[in-house]
Short mmCIF file of C-alpha atoms and ligand atoms in Angstrom, two decimals:
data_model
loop_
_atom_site.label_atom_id
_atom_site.label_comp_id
_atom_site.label_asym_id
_atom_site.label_seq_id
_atom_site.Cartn_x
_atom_site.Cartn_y
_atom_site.Cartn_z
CA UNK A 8 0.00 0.00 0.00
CA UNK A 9 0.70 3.68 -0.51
CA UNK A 10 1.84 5.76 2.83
CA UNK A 11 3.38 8.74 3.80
CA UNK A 12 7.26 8.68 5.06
CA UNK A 13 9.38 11.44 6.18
CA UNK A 14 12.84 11.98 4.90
CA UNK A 15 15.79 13.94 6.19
CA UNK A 16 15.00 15.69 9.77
CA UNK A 17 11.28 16.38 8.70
CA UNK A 18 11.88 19.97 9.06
CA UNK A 19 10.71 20.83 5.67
CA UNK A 20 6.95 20.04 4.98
CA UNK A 21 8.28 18.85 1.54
CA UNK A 22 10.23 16.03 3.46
CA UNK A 23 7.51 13.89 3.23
CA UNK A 24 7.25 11.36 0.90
CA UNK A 25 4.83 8.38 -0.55
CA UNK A 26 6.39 5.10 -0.09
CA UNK A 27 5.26 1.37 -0.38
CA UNK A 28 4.99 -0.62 2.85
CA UNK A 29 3.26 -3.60 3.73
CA UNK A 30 -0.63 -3.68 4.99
CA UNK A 31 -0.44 -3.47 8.43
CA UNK A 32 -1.53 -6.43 10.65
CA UNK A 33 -5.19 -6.35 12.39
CA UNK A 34 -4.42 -7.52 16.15
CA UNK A 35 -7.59 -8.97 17.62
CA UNK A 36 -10.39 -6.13 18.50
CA UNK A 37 -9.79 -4.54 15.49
CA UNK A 38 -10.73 -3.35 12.14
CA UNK A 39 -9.00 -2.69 8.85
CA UNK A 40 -10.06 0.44 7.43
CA UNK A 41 -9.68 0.96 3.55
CA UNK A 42 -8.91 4.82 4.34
CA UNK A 43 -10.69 7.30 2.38
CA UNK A 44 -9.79 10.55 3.83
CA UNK A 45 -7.42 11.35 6.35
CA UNK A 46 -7.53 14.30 9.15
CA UNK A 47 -4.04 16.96 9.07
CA UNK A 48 -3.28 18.34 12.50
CA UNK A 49 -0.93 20.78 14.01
CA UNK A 50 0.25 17.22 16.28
CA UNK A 51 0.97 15.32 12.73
CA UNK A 52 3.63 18.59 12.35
CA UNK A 53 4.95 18.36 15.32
CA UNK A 54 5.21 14.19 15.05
CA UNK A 55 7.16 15.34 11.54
CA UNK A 56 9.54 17.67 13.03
CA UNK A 57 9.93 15.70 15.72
CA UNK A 58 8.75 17.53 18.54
CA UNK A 59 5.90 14.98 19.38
CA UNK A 60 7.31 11.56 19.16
CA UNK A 61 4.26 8.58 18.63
CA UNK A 62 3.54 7.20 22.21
CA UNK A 63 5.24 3.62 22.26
CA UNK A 64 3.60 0.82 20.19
CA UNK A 65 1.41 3.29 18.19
CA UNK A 66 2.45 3.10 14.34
CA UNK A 67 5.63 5.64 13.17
CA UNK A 68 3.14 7.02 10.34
CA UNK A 69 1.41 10.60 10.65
CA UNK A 70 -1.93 10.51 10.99
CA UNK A 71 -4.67 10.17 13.87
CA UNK A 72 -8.28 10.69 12.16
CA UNK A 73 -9.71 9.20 9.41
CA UNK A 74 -12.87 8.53 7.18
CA UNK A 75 -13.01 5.10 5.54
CA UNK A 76 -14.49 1.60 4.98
CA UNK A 77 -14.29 -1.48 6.82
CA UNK A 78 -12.00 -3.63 5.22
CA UNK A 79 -11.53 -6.88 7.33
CA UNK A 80 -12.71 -6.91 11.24
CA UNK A 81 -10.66 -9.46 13.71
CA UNK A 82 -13.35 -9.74 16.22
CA UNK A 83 -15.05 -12.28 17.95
CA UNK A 84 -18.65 -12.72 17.82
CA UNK A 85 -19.36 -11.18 21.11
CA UNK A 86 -17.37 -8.39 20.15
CA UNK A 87 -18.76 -7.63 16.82
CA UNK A 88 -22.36 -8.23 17.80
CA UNK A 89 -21.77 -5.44 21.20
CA UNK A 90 -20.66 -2.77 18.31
CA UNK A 91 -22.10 -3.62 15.58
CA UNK A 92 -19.61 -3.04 12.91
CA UNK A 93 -19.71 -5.71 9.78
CA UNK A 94 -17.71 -5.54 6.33
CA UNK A 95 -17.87 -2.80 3.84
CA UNK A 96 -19.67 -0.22 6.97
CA UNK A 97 -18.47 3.46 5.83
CA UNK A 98 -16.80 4.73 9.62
CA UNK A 99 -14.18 7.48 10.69
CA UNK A 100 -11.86 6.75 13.54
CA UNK A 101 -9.27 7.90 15.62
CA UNK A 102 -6.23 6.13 15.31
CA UNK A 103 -3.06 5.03 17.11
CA UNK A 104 -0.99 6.81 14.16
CA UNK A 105 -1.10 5.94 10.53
CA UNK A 106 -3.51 7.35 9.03
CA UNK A 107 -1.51 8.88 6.06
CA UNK A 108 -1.60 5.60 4.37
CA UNK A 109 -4.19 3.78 2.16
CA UNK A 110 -5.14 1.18 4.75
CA UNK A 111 -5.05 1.48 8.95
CA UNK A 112 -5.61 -0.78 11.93
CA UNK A 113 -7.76 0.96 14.39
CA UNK A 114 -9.57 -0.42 17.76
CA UNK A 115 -12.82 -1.14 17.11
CA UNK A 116 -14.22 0.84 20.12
CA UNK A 117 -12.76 4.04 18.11
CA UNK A 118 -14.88 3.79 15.71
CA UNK A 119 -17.81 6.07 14.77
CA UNK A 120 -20.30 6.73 12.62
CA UNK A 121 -20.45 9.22 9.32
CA UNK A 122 -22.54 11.67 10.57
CA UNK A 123 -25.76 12.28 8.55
CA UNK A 124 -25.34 14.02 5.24
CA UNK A 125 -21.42 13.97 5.73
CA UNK A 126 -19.00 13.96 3.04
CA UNK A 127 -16.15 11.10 3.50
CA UNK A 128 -13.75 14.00 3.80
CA UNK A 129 -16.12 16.53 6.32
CA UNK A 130 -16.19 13.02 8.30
CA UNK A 131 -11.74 12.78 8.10
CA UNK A 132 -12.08 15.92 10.50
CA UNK A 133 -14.28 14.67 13.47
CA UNK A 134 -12.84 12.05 15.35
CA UNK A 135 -9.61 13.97 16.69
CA UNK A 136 -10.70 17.47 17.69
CA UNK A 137 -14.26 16.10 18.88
CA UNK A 138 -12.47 13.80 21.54
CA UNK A 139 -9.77 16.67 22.08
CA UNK A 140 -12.13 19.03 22.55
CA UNK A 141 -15.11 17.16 24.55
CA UNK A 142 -11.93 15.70 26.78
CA UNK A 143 -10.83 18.59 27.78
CA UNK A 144 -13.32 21.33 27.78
CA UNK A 145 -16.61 19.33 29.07
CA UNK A 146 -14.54 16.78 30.85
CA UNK A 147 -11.70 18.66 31.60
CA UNK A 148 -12.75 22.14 32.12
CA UNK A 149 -16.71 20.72 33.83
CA UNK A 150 -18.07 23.79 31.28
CA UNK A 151 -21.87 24.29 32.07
CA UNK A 152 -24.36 25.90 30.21
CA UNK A 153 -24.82 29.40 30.55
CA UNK A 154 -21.25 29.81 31.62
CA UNK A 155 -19.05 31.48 29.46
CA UNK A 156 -15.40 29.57 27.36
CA UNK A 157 -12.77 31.38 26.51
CA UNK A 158 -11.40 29.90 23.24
CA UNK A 159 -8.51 30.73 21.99
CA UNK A 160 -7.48 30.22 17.92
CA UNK A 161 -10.83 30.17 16.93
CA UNK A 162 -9.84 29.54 13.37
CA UNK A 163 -8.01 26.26 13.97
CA UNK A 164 -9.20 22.82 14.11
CA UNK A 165 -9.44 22.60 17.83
CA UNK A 166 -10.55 26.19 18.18
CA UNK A 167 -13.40 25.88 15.07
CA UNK A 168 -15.06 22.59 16.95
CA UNK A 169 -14.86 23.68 20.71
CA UNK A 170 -16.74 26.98 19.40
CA UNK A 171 -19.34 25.31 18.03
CA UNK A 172 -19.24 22.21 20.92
CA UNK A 173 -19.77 24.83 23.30
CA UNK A 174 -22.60 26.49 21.87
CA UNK A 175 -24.59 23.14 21.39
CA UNK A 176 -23.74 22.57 25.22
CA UNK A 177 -25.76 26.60 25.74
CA UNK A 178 -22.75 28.17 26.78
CA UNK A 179 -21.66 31.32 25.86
CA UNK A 180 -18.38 31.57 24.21
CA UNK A 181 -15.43 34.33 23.41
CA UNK A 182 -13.15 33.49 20.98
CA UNK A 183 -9.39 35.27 19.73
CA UNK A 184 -8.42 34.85 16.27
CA UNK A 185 -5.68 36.94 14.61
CA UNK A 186 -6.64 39.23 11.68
CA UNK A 187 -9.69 41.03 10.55
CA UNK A 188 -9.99 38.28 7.76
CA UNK A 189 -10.14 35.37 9.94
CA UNK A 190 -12.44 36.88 12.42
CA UNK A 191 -15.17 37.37 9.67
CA UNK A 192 -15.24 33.99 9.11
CA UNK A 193 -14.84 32.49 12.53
CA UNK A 194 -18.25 34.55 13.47
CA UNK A 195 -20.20 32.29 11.16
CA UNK A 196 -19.27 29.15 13.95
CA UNK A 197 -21.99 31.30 16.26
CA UNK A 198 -19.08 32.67 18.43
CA UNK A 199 -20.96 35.44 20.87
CA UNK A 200 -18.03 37.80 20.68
CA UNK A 201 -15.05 37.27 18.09
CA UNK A 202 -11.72 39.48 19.13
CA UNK A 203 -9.14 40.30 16.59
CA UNK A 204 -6.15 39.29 19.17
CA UNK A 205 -3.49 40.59 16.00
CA UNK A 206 -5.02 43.81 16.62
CA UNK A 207 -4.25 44.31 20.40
CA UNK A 208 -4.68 42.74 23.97
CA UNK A 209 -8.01 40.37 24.42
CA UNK A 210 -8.09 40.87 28.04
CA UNK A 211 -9.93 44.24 28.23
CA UNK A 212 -12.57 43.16 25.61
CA UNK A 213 -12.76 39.64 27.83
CA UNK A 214 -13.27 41.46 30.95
CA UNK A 215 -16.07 44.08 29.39
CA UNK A 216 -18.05 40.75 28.29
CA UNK A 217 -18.17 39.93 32.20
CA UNK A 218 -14.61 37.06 32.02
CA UNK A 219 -14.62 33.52 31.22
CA UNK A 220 -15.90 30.29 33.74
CA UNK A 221 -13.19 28.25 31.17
CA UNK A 222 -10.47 29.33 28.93
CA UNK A 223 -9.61 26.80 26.32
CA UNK A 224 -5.80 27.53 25.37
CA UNK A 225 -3.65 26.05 22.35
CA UNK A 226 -1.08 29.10 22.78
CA UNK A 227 0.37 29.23 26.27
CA UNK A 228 3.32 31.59 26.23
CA UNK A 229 2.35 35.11 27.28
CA UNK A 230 -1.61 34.56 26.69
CA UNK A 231 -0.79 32.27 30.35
CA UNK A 232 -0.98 34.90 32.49
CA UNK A 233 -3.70 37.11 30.98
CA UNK A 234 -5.89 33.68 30.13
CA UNK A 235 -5.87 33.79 34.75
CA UNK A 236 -6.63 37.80 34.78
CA UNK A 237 -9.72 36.86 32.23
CA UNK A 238 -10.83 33.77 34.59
CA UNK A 239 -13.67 34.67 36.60
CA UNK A 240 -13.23 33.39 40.24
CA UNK A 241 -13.33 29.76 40.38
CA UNK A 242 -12.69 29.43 36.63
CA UNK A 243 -10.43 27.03 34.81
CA UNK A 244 -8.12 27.21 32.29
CA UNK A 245 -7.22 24.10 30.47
CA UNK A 246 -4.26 23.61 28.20
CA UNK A 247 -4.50 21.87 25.10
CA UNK A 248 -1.44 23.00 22.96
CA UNK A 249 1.46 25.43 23.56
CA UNK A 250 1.92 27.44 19.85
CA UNK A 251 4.08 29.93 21.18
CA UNK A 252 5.53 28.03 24.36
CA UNK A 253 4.93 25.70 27.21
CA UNK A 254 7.04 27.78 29.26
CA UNK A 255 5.70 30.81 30.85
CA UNK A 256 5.42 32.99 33.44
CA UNK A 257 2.57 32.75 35.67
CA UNK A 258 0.91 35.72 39.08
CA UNK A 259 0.23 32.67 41.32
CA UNK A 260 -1.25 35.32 43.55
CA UNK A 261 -4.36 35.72 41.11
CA UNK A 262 -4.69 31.69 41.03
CA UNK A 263 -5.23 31.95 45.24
CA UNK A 264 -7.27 34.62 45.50
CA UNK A 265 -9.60 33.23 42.56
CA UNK A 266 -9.48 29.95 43.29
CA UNK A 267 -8.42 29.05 40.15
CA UNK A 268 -7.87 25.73 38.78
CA UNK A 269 -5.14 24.72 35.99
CA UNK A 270 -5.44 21.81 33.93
CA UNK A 271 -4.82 20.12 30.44
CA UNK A 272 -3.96 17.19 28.86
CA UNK A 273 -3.09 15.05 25.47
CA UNK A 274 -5.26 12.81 24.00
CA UNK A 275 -3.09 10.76 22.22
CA UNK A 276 -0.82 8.91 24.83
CA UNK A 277 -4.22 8.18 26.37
CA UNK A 278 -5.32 4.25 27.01
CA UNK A 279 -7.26 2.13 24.47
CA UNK A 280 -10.06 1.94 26.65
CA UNK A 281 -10.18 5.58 27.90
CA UNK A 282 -10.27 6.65 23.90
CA UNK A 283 -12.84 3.57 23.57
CA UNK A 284 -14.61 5.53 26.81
CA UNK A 285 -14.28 9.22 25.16
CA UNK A 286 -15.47 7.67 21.62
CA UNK A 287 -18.97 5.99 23.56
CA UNK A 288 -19.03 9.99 25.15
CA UNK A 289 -18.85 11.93 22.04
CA UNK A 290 -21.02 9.15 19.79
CA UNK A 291 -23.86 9.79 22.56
CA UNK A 292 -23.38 13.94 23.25
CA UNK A 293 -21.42 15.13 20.39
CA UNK A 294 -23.06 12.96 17.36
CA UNK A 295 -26.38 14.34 17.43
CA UNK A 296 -25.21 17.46 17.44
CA UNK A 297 -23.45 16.96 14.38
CA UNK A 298 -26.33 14.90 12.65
CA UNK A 299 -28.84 17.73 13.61
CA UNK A 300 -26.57 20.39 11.68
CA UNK A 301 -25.72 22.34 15.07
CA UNK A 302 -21.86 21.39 14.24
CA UNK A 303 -20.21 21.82 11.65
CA UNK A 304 -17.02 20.96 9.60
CA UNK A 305 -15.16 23.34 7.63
CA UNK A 306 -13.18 21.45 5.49
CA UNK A 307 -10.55 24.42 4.34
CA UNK A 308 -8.47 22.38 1.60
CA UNK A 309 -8.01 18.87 0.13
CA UNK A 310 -4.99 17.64 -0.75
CA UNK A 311 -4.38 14.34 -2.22
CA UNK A 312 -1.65 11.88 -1.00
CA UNK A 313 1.43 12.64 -3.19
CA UNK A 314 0.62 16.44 -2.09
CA UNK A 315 0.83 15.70 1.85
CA UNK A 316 3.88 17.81 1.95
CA UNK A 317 1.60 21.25 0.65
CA UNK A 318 -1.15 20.03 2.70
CA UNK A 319 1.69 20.55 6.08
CA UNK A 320 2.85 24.10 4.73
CA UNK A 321 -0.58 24.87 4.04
CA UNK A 322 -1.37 24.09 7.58
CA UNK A 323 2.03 25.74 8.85
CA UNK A 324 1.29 28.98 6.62
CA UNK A 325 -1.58 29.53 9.41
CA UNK A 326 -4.13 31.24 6.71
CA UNK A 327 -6.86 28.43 7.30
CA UNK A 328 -10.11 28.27 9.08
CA UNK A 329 -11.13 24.76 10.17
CA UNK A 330 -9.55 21.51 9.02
CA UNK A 331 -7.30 19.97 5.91
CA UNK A 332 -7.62 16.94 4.77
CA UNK A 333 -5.90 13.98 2.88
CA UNK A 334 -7.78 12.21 -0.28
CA UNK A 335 -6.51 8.51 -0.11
CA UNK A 336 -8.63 6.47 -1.61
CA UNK A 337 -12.90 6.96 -2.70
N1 NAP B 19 -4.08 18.20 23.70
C1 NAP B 19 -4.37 17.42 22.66
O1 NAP B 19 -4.69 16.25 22.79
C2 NAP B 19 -4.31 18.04 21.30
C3 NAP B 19 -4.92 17.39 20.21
C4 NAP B 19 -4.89 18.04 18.96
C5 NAP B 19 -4.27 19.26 18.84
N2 NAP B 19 -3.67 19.82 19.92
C6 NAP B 19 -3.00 21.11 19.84
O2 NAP B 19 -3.99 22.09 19.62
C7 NAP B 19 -3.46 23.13 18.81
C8 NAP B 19 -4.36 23.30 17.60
O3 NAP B 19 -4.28 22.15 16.79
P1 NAP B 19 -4.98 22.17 15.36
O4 NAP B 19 -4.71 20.87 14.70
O5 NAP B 19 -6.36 22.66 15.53
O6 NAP B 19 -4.02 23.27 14.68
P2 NAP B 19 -4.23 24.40 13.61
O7 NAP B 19 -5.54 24.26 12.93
O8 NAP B 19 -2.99 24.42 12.80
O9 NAP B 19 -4.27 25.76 14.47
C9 NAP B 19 -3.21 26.28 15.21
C10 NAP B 19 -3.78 27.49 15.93
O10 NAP B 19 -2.84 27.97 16.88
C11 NAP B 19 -2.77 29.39 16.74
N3 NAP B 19 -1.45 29.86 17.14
C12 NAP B 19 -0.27 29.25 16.94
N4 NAP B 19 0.73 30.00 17.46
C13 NAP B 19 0.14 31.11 17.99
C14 NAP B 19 0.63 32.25 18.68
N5 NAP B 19 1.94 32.42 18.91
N6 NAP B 19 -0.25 33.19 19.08
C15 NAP B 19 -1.57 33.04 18.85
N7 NAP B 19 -2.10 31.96 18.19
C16 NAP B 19 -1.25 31.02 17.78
C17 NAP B 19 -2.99 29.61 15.27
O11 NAP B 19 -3.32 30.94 15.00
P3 NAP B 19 -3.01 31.58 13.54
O12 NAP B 19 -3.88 30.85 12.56
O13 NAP B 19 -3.35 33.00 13.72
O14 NAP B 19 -1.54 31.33 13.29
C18 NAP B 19 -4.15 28.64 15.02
O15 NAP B 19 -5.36 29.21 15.42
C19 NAP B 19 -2.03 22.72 18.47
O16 NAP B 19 -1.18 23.36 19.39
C20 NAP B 19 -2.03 21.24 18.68
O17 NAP B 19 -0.76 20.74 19.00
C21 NAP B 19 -3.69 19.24 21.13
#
């Protein structure tokens, strides 16, 4: 089969490469997906560069999201009857890595569903930033409705579906994007207040809404500090990337006296079963919201295989809004 390998020190987007490898084996409890689209994110860069190496026995080949069909299941009767998979099903996943390949082992309790009226590609983007997002900011962050998320990168993958997530939860949400451009199209996600963060500081504009129960933060670096001034008291402010640094300087004083709490986390180097767990979660809260039209994908570009190295500069260049995706197979 066709995948995607990285030559040289990955630095370059235009280090990747399509090379020939063998099918890869289907362990028991899992499916072989004949992948049809595959999910970029910002973690397949950082795999690529380096930066974010795969968690141990997860496949060395980019890619954790995909749309497909069910090639071949390896799973006993029990198990196949419970989820209800069967040959030829149309699915999208999240997988343990190699997804930038024409065909992909995944656990069969990562499976999901094409939402109704979903393209194969729309479908590529789900699995990934769902789980990321519903881990961290409903799990992770307890958001409520009627309280008010902070979210920043609005335009991004992550940032696009905790927007809209949040909103079908009846929260209120505040979102930073950088430059006029972006902003205009981030508002159609139903973001209550959009802030043009090129343009100046978000923290006065935060605070004039009335401050944030959660801040959802893929930046870090000096938004840290002025994420815990926007907090109201009690809030929470979960981490979910670090674009411009994990390490920062922090008022610990304003974490006391508002009684804030600091978390994050990663999805990937997560168990089987707590993915299997998240996957059950979003199928049940996150699905229908997606089925009734409430969320949607923004698929930004499409790229086919042998272009996987424009698809990463694309995605580095930082002019998108919403996801990019990889056309493997039909
Ligand atoms: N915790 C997890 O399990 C998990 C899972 C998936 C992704 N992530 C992380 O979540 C982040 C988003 O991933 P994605 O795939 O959605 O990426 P993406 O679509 O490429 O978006 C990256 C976002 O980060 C913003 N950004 C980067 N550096 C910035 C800076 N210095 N100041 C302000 N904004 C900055 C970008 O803004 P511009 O467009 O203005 O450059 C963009 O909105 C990444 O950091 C990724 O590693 C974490």
């Amino acid at each position: 089969m066709h995948v995607i390998q990285v030559n040289n020190d990955g630095k370059s987007p235009y280090d990747l490469f399509v090379a020939e490898a063998p099918r890869p084996e289907t362990p028991a409890g899992h499916v072989l997906i004949r992948v049809s689209h595959a999910g970029v994110n910002r973690p397949d860069i950082l795999q690529r560069i380096g930066a974010y190496p795969p968690p141990v026995g997860a496949s060395p080949i980019l890619g954790l999201e995909v749309s497909g069909t069910i090639e071949s299941l390896n799973l006993s009767d029990e198990e196949a009857r419970l989820l209800g998979w069967t040959l030829g099903d149309k699915v999208c996943a999240l997988t343990n890595g190699g997804g930038y390949a024409e065909f992909v082992s995944v656990d069969a309790r990562h499976l999901l569903p094409i939402p109704k009226g979903l393209t194969m590609a729309e479908a590529a983007t789900l699995p990934e930033v769902s789980l990321t997002v519903y881990a961290n900011m409903i799990e992770g962050g307890g958001l409520k409705a009627g309280e008010t998320v902070l979210i920043h990168g609005g335009n991004s993958g992550i940032g696009s579906m905790a927007i809209q997530m949040a909103k079908g939860f009846g929260a209120k949400v505040i979102t930073t994007v950088r430059g006029a451009d972006k902003c205009a199209r981030v508002a159609a996600f139903g973001a209550d207040l959009v802030i043009d963060a090129g343009a100046g500081d978000f923290v006065e504009a935060v605070k004039a809404y009335g401050g944030a129960d959660v801040v959802i933060d893929i930046v870090g670096g000096d938004y840290t500090d002025r994420n815990l001034i926007c907090l109201k008291p009690k809030g929470r402010m979960v981490q979910v990337g670090v674009g411009a640094g994990a390490k920062v300087a922090l008022d610990l004083f304003r974490v006391m006296q508002k009684q804030l709490t600091l978390t994050g986390s990663t999805l990937r180097p997560r168990s089987a079963d707590e993915k299997a767990r998240l996957s059950h979660a979003v199928r049940d809260q996150v699905w229908p919201l997606i089925d009734a039209g409430q969320i949607k994908t923004v698929v930004e570009k499409a790229f086919s295989l042998d272009k996987a190295g424009e698809a990463h500069a694309w995605l580095e260049a930082g002019q998108h809004v919403g996801k990019v995706v990889l056309k493997i197979g039909g």
